PDB file of C-alpha atoms in Angstrom:
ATOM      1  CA  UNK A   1    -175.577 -42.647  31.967  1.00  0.00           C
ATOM      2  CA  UNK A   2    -174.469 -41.014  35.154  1.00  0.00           C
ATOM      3  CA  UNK A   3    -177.156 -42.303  37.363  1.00  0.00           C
ATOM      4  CA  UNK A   4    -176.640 -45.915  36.042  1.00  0.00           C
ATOM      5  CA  UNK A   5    -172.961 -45.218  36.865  1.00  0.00           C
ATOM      6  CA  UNK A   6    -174.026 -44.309  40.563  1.00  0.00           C
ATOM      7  CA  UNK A   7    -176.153 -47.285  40.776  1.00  0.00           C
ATOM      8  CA  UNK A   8    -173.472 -49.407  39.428  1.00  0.00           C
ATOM      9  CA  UNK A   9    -170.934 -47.520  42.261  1.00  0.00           C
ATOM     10  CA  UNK A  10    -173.479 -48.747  44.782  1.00  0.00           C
ATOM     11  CA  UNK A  11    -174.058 -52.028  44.015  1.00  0.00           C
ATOM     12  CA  UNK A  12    -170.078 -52.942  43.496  1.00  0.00           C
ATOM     13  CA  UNK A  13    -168.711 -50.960  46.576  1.00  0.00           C
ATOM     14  CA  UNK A  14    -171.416 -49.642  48.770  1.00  0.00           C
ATOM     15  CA  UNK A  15    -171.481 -46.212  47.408  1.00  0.00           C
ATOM     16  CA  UNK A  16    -172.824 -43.949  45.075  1.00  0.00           C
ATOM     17  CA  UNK A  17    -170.421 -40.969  45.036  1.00  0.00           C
ATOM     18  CA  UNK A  18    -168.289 -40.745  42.231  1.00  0.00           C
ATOM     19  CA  UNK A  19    -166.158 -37.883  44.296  1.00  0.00           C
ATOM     20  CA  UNK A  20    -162.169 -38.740  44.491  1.00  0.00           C
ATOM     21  CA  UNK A  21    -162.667 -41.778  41.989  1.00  0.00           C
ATOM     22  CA  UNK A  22    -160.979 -42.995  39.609  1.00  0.00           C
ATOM     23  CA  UNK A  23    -162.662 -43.342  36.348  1.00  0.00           C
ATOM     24  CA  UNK A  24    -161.841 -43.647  32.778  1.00  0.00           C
ATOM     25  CA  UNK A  25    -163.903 -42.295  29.934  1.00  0.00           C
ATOM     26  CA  UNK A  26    -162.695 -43.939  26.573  1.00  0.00           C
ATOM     27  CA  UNK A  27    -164.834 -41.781  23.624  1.00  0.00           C
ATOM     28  CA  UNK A  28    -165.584 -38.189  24.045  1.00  0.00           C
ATOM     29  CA  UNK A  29    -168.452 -37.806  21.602  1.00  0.00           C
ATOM     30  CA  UNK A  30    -171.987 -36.569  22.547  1.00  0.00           C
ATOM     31  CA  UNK A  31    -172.571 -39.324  25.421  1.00  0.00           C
ATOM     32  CA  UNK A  32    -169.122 -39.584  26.804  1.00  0.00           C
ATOM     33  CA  UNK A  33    -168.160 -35.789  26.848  1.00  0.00           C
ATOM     34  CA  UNK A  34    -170.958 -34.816  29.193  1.00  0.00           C
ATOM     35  CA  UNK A  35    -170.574 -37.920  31.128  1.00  0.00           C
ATOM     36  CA  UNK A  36    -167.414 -36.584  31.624  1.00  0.00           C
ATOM     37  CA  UNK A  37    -168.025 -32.974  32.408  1.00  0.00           C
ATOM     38  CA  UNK A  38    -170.362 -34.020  35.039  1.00  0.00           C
ATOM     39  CA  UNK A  39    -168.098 -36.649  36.731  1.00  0.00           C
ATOM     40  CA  UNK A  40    -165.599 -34.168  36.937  1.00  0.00           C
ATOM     41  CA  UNK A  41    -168.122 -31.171  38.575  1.00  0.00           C
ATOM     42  CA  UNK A  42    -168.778 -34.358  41.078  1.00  0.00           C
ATOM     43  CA  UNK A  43    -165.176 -34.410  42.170  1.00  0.00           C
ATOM     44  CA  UNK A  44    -164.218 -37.981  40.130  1.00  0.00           C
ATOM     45  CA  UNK A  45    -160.471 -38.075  39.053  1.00  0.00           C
ATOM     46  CA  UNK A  46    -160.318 -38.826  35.298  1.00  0.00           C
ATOM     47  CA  UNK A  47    -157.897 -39.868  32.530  1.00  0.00           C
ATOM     48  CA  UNK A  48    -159.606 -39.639  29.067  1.00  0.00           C
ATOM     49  CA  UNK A  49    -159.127 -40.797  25.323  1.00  0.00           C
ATOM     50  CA  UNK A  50    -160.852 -40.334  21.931  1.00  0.00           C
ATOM     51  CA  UNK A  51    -159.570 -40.523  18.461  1.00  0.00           C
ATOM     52  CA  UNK A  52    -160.261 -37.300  17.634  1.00  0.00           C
ATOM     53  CA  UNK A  53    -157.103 -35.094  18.704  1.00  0.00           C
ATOM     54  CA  UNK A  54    -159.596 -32.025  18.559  1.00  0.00           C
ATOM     55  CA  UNK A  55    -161.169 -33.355  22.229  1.00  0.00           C
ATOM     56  CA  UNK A  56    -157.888 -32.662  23.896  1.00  0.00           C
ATOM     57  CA  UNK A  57    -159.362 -29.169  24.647  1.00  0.00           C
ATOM     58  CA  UNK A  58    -162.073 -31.210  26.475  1.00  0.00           C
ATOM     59  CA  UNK A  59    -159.541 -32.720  28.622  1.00  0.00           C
ATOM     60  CA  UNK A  60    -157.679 -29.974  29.673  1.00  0.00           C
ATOM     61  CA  UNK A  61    -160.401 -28.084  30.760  1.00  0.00           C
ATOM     62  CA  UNK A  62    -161.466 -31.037  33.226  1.00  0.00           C
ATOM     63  CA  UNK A  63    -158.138 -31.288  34.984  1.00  0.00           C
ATOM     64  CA  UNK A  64    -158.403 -34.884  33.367  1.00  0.00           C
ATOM     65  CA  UNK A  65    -155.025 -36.553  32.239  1.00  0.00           C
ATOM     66  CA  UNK A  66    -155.252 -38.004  28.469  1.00  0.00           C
ATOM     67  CA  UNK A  67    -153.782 -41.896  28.078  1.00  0.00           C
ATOM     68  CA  UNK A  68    -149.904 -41.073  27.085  1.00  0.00           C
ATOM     69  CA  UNK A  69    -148.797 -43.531  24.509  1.00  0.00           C
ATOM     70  CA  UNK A  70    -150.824 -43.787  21.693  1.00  0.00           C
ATOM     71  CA  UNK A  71    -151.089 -46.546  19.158  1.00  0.00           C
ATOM     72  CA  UNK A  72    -152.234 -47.125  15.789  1.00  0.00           C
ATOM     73  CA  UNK A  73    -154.090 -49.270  14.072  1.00  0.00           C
ATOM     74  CA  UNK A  74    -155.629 -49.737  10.660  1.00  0.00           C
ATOM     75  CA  UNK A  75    -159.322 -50.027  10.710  1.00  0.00           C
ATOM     76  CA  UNK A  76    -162.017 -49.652   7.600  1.00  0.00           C
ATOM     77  CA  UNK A  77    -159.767 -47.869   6.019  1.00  0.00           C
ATOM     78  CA  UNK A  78    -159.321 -45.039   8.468  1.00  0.00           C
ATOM     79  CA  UNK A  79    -156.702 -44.152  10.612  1.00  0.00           C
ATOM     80  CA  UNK A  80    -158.064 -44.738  14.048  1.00  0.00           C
ATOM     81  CA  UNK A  81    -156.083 -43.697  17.466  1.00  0.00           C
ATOM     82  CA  UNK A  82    -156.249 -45.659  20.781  1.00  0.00           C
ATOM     83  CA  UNK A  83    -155.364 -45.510  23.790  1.00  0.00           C
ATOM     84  CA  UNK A  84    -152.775 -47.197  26.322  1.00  0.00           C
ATOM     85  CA  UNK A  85    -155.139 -49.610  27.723  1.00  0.00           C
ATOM     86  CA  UNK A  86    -152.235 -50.858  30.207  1.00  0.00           C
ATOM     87  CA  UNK A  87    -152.368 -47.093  31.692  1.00  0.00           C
ATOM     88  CA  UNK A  88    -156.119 -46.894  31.659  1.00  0.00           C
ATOM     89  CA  UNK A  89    -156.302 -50.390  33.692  1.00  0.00           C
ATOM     90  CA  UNK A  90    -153.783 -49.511  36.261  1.00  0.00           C
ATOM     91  CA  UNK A  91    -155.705 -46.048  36.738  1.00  0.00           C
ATOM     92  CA  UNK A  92    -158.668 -46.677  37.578  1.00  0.00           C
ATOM     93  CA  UNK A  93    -161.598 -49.538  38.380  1.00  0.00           C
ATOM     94  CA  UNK A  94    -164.494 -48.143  36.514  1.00  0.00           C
ATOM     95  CA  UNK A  95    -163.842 -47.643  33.072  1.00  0.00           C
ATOM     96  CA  UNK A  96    -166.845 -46.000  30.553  1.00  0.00           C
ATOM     97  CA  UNK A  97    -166.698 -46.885  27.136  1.00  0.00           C
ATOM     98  CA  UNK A  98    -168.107 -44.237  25.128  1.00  0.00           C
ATOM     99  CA  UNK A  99    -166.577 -45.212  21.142  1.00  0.00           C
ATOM    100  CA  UNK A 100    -168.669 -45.256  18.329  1.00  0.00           C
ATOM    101  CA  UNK A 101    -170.755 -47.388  16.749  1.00  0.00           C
ATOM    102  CA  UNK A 102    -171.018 -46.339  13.313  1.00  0.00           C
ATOM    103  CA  UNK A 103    -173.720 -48.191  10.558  1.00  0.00           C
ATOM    104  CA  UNK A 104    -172.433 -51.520   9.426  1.00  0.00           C
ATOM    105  CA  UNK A 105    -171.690 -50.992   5.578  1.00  0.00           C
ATOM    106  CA  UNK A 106    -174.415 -52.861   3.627  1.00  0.00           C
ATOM    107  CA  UNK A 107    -176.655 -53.583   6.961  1.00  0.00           C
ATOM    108  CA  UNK A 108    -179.142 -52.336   9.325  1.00  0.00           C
ATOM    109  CA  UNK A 109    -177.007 -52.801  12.428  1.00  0.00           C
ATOM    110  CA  UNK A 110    -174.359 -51.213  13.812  1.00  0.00           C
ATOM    111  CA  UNK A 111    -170.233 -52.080  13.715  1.00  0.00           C
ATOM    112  CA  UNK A 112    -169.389 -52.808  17.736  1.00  0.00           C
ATOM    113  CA  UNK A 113    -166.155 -53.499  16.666  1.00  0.00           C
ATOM    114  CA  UNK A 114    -165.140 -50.597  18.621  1.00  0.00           C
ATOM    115  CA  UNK A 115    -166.499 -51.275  21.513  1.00  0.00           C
ATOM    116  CA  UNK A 116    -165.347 -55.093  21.253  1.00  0.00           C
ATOM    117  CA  UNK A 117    -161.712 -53.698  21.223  1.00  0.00           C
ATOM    118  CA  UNK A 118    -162.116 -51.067  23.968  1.00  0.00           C
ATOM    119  CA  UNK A 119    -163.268 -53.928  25.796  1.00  0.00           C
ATOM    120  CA  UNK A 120    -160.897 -56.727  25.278  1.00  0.00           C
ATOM    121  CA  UNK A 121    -158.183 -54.285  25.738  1.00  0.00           C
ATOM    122  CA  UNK A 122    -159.067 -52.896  28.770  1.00  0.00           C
ATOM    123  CA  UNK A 123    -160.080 -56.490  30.103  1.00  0.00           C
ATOM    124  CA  UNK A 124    -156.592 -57.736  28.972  1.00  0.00           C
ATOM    125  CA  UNK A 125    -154.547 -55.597  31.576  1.00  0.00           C
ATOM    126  CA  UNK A 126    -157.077 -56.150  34.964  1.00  0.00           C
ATOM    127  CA  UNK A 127    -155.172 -57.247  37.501  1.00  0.00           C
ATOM    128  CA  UNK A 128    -157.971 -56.115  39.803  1.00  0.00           C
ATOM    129  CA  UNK A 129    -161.463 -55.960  40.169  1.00  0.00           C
ATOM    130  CA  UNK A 130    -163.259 -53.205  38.135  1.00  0.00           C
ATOM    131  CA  UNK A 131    -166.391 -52.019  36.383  1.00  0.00           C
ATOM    132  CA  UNK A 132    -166.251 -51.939  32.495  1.00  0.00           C
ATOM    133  CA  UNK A 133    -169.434 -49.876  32.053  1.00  0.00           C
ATOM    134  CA  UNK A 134    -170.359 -48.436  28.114  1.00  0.00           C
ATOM    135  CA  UNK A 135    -172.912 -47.513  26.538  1.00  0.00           C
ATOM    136  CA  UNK A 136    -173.948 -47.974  21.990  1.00  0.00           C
TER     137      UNK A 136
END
């Protein structure tokens, strides 16, 4: 994931290095907590989210700021946590969606309904050019 963020750094402003950027990494899970650990030994500036409160830890010891508000919503059943994609849009302009994509119940593919969200919501509140990058 990191080099296809560098090439995708390179191809939409000229450059690879992620140092002093601004980048948001929605989903700390397997994929989206290294990504982020590495950005951040690269220099990038982060703000991070993930519905798991126990990642905070994760974020503090990055120097990365988590997304303040939080909202709820109602989802399979669960109690799933977002994030303030207003704050996340006005952050940054490369924005790595990490969320899961758990088994569809009763099929052999997998619920982006996640990632459709993260998406839309972060898409909502451009007022800029950016890079919505993710990865399922």
């Amino acid at each position: 994931m990191y080099e296809s963020l560098r090439a995708t750094l390179a191809e939409s402003t000229g450059s690879p290095d992620v140092a002093g950027r601004r980048i948001t990494v929605s989903g700390l899970g397997q994929v989206g907590s290294r990504l982020a650990v590495r950005l951040s030994a690269e220099g990038a500036v982060l703000t991070v989210t993930d519905v798991n409160p126990a990642k905070r830890d994760l974020a503090a010891e990055l120097g990365a700021r988590e997304l303040g508000r939080v909202h709820r919503e109602l989802q399979q059943a669960e109690l799933q946590q977002g994030a303030d994609y207003a704050e996340a849009a006005e952050f940054a302009n490369l924005h790595f969606i990490g969320v899961g994509t758990p088994q569809r119940p009763g099929a052999f593919a997998a619920d982006m309904s996640f990632v459709d969200s993260a998406v839309e919501q972060i898409s909502r509140h451009l007022t800029r050019d950016a890079v919505i990058a993710g990865k399922s």
